[in-house]
Amino acid sequence: GWIGPPADWSTMKLTRAAFVQGVCVSQLQMAVATCVIANEGRLMRPSLVSRIESPQGRVLQQFEPQFVRTVVRPQTALQVKEAMKAVVGPGGTGVLAAMDRYTVALKTGTAQKSNGQGYLRGRYYASVIGFFPADAPQVVIAVALDEPQNGYYGGIVVAPVFRSIAEQVATCL
């Protein structure tokens, strides 16, 4: 990820930063930040697996969640979660990610790509990131399409992919 030093921010950069234009973050950074919101402001150490099993199914090693620190106040995380739930509601940009049996909290993203000198015409990175069940989160899912071909808004081209993945994951909950 990259964000310029605040001392170098112009008034225009400040106004654009409010909707995350002019900054770069990786999908993993977004996933960790979303987990903070889902975990009521608590940052947990990212991990890839919860356990290692033998071919016979015996647990060889179990990895427990590790608390790192509180990043935002729980009240702030709750406010962000409520805003993310609204994204999937009527008039939101992520309605195509809504699930039938679970409430989803979601953030859509549409980024015009840059070459370091300016934005590239017609080249986009579309994404969504969210969690469910929104009020008792179990799963965070991040999906992105680099230069999608049939549209470029995250809420249009990526939200249905999120929903498809989430519905498959929900069968395991």
Coordinates of C-alpha atoms in Angstrom, one line a residue:
G1 CA 0.0 0.0 0.0
W2 CA 0.9 3.6 -0.3
I3 CA -0.3 6.9 1.0
G4 CA 1.7 10.1 0.8
P5 CA 2.9 11.9 3.9
P6 CA 0.1 14.2 5.3
A7 CA 2.4 17.2 5.2
D8 CA 2.4 16.9 1.3
W9 CA -1.4 16.7 1.0
S10 CA -3.1 19.6 -0.7
T11 CA -6.7 20.6 -0.1
M12 CA -7.7 18.7 -3.2
K13 CA -5.8 15.6 -2.0
L14 CA -7.7 15.8 1.3
T15 CA -11.1 15.9 -0.4
R16 CA -10.2 13.0 -2.6
A17 CA -8.8 10.9 0.2
A18 CA -12.3 10.9 1.8
F19 CA -13.4 8.5 -0.9
V20 CA -9.9 6.8 -1.1
Q21 CA -8.7 8.3 -4.4
G22 CA -5.0 8.9 -4.6
V23 CA -4.0 6.1 -2.2
C24 CA -3.1 2.5 -2.8
V25 CA -3.9 -0.5 -0.7
S26 CA -3.5 -4.2 -1.3
Q27 CA -6.4 -6.7 -1.1
L28 CA -4.8 -8.1 2.0
Q29 CA -4.6 -4.7 3.7
M30 CA -8.3 -4.1 2.8
A31 CA -9.2 -7.6 4.2
V32 CA -7.3 -6.9 7.5
A33 CA -9.0 -3.5 7.8
T34 CA -12.4 -5.1 7.2
C35 CA -11.7 -7.7 9.8
V36 CA -11.0 -4.9 12.3
I37 CA -14.5 -3.6 11.6
A38 CA -16.0 -7.1 11.9
N39 CA -14.1 -7.6 15.2
E40 CA -15.4 -4.5 16.8
G41 CA -12.2 -2.6 16.3
R42 CA -9.8 -5.3 17.3
L43 CA -6.8 -6.2 15.0
M44 CA -6.1 -9.9 14.9
R45 CA -2.9 -11.3 13.4
P46 CA -3.7 -12.5 9.9
S47 CA -3.4 -16.3 9.3
L48 CA -3.9 -18.5 6.4
V49 CA -5.0 -21.8 8.1
S50 CA -6.7 -22.6 11.4
R51 CA -5.2 -26.1 11.7
I52 CA -3.1 -28.8 10.0
E53 CA -4.5 -32.3 9.8
S54 CA -3.0 -35.6 9.0
P55 CA -4.3 -37.5 6.0
Q56 CA -6.5 -39.5 8.5
G57 CA -8.0 -36.3 9.8
R58 CA -6.2 -36.1 13.1
V59 CA -5.4 -32.5 14.1
L60 CA -1.6 -32.1 14.1
Q61 CA -1.4 -28.4 14.9
Q62 CA -4.1 -25.9 15.9
F63 CA -3.6 -22.1 15.4
E64 CA -5.6 -19.9 17.7
P65 CA -6.6 -16.3 16.8
Q66 CA -4.0 -13.8 18.1
F67 CA -5.0 -10.3 19.3
V68 CA -2.6 -7.6 18.2
R69 CA -4.2 -4.4 19.5
T70 CA -7.3 -2.3 19.4
V71 CA -7.2 -0.1 16.3
V72 CA -10.5 1.8 16.5
R73 CA -13.1 2.2 19.2
P74 CA -15.8 -0.4 19.2
Q75 CA -18.4 2.4 18.7
T76 CA -16.6 3.6 15.6
A77 CA -16.4 0.0 14.2
L78 CA -20.2 -0.4 14.8
Q79 CA -20.9 2.9 12.9
V80 CA -18.8 1.7 10.0
K81 CA -20.5 -1.7 10.1
E82 CA -23.9 -0.1 10.0
A83 CA -22.8 2.0 7.0
M84 CA -21.5 -1.1 5.3
K85 CA -24.8 -2.9 5.9
A86 CA -26.6 0.0 4.1
V87 CA -24.4 -0.5 1.0
V88 CA -26.4 -3.8 0.4
G89 CA -29.7 -2.2 1.1
P90 CA -32.1 -0.4 -1.2
G91 CA -30.3 2.3 -3.1
G92 CA -26.9 1.0 -2.1
T93 CA -24.1 0.4 -4.5
G94 CA -23.8 -3.3 -3.4
V95 CA -27.4 -4.6 -3.7
L96 CA -26.2 -7.3 -6.0
A97 CA -24.2 -8.8 -3.2
A98 CA -27.2 -9.2 -0.9
M99 CA -27.9 -12.7 0.4
D100 CA -31.2 -14.3 1.1
R101 CA -30.4 -15.9 4.5
Y102 CA -27.7 -13.6 5.9
T103 CA -27.2 -9.9 6.4
V104 CA -24.1 -8.7 4.6
A105 CA -21.8 -5.7 5.4
L106 CA -20.0 -4.5 2.2
K107 CA -17.8 -1.9 0.7
T108 CA -17.7 -1.6 -3.1
G109 CA -14.7 -0.2 -4.9
T110 CA -14.1 1.2 -8.4
A111 CA -10.6 2.5 -9.0
Q112 CA -9.2 4.1 -12.1
K113 CA -5.8 2.7 -12.7
S114 CA -2.7 4.9 -12.6
N115 CA 0.7 4.7 -14.3
G116 CA 2.3 7.0 -11.7
Q117 CA 1.9 10.0 -13.8
G118 CA -1.9 10.1 -13.9
Y119 CA -5.0 8.0 -14.4
L120 CA -5.3 5.6 -17.3
R121 CA -8.3 6.2 -19.5
G122 CA -10.7 3.2 -19.6
R123 CA -8.6 1.0 -17.2
Y124 CA -10.2 0.1 -13.9
Y125 CA -9.8 -2.1 -10.9
A126 CA -13.3 -3.1 -9.5
S127 CA -13.7 -4.7 -6.1
V128 CA -15.9 -5.5 -3.2
I129 CA -15.0 -6.6 0.3
G130 CA -17.4 -7.6 3.0
F131 CA -18.5 -9.9 5.8
F132 CA -21.4 -11.9 7.0
P133 CA -23.5 -12.5 9.0
A134 CA -23.1 -8.8 9.5
D135 CA -24.2 -8.8 13.2
A136 CA -22.1 -11.8 14.2
P137 CA -19.4 -12.0 11.5
Q138 CA -17.9 -15.3 10.6
V139 CA -16.4 -14.7 7.2
V140 CA -14.6 -11.8 5.4
I141 CA -14.5 -12.1 1.6
A142 CA -12.6 -9.9 -0.8
V143 CA -13.1 -10.1 -4.5
A144 CA -11.5 -7.9 -7.2
L145 CA -11.4 -7.8 -11.0
D146 CA -8.4 -6.2 -12.7
E147 CA -9.6 -4.4 -15.8
P148 CA -13.0 -6.0 -16.1
Q149 CA -14.4 -6.1 -19.6
N150 CA -18.2 -5.8 -19.2
G151 CA -18.6 -2.7 -17.0
Y152 CA -16.2 -1.6 -14.3
Y153 CA -18.2 -0.6 -11.2
G154 CA -17.5 -2.9 -8.2
G155 CA -21.1 -3.0 -7.3
I156 CA -22.1 -4.1 -10.7
V157 CA -19.4 -6.5 -11.9
V158 CA -18.0 -7.8 -8.7
A159 CA -20.9 -7.9 -6.2
P160 CA -22.5 -10.9 -7.9
V161 CA -19.3 -12.8 -7.6
F162 CA -19.1 -11.9 -3.9
R163 CA -22.7 -13.2 -3.5
S164 CA -21.9 -16.5 -5.3
I165 CA -18.8 -17.1 -3.2
A166 CA -20.6 -16.1 0.0
E167 CA -23.5 -18.5 -0.7
Q168 CA -21.1 -21.4 -1.2
V169 CA -19.2 -20.5 2.0
A170 CA -22.5 -20.2 3.9
T171 CA -23.2 -23.9 3.4
C172 CA -20.2 -24.6 5.6
L173 CA -21.3 -22.4 8.5

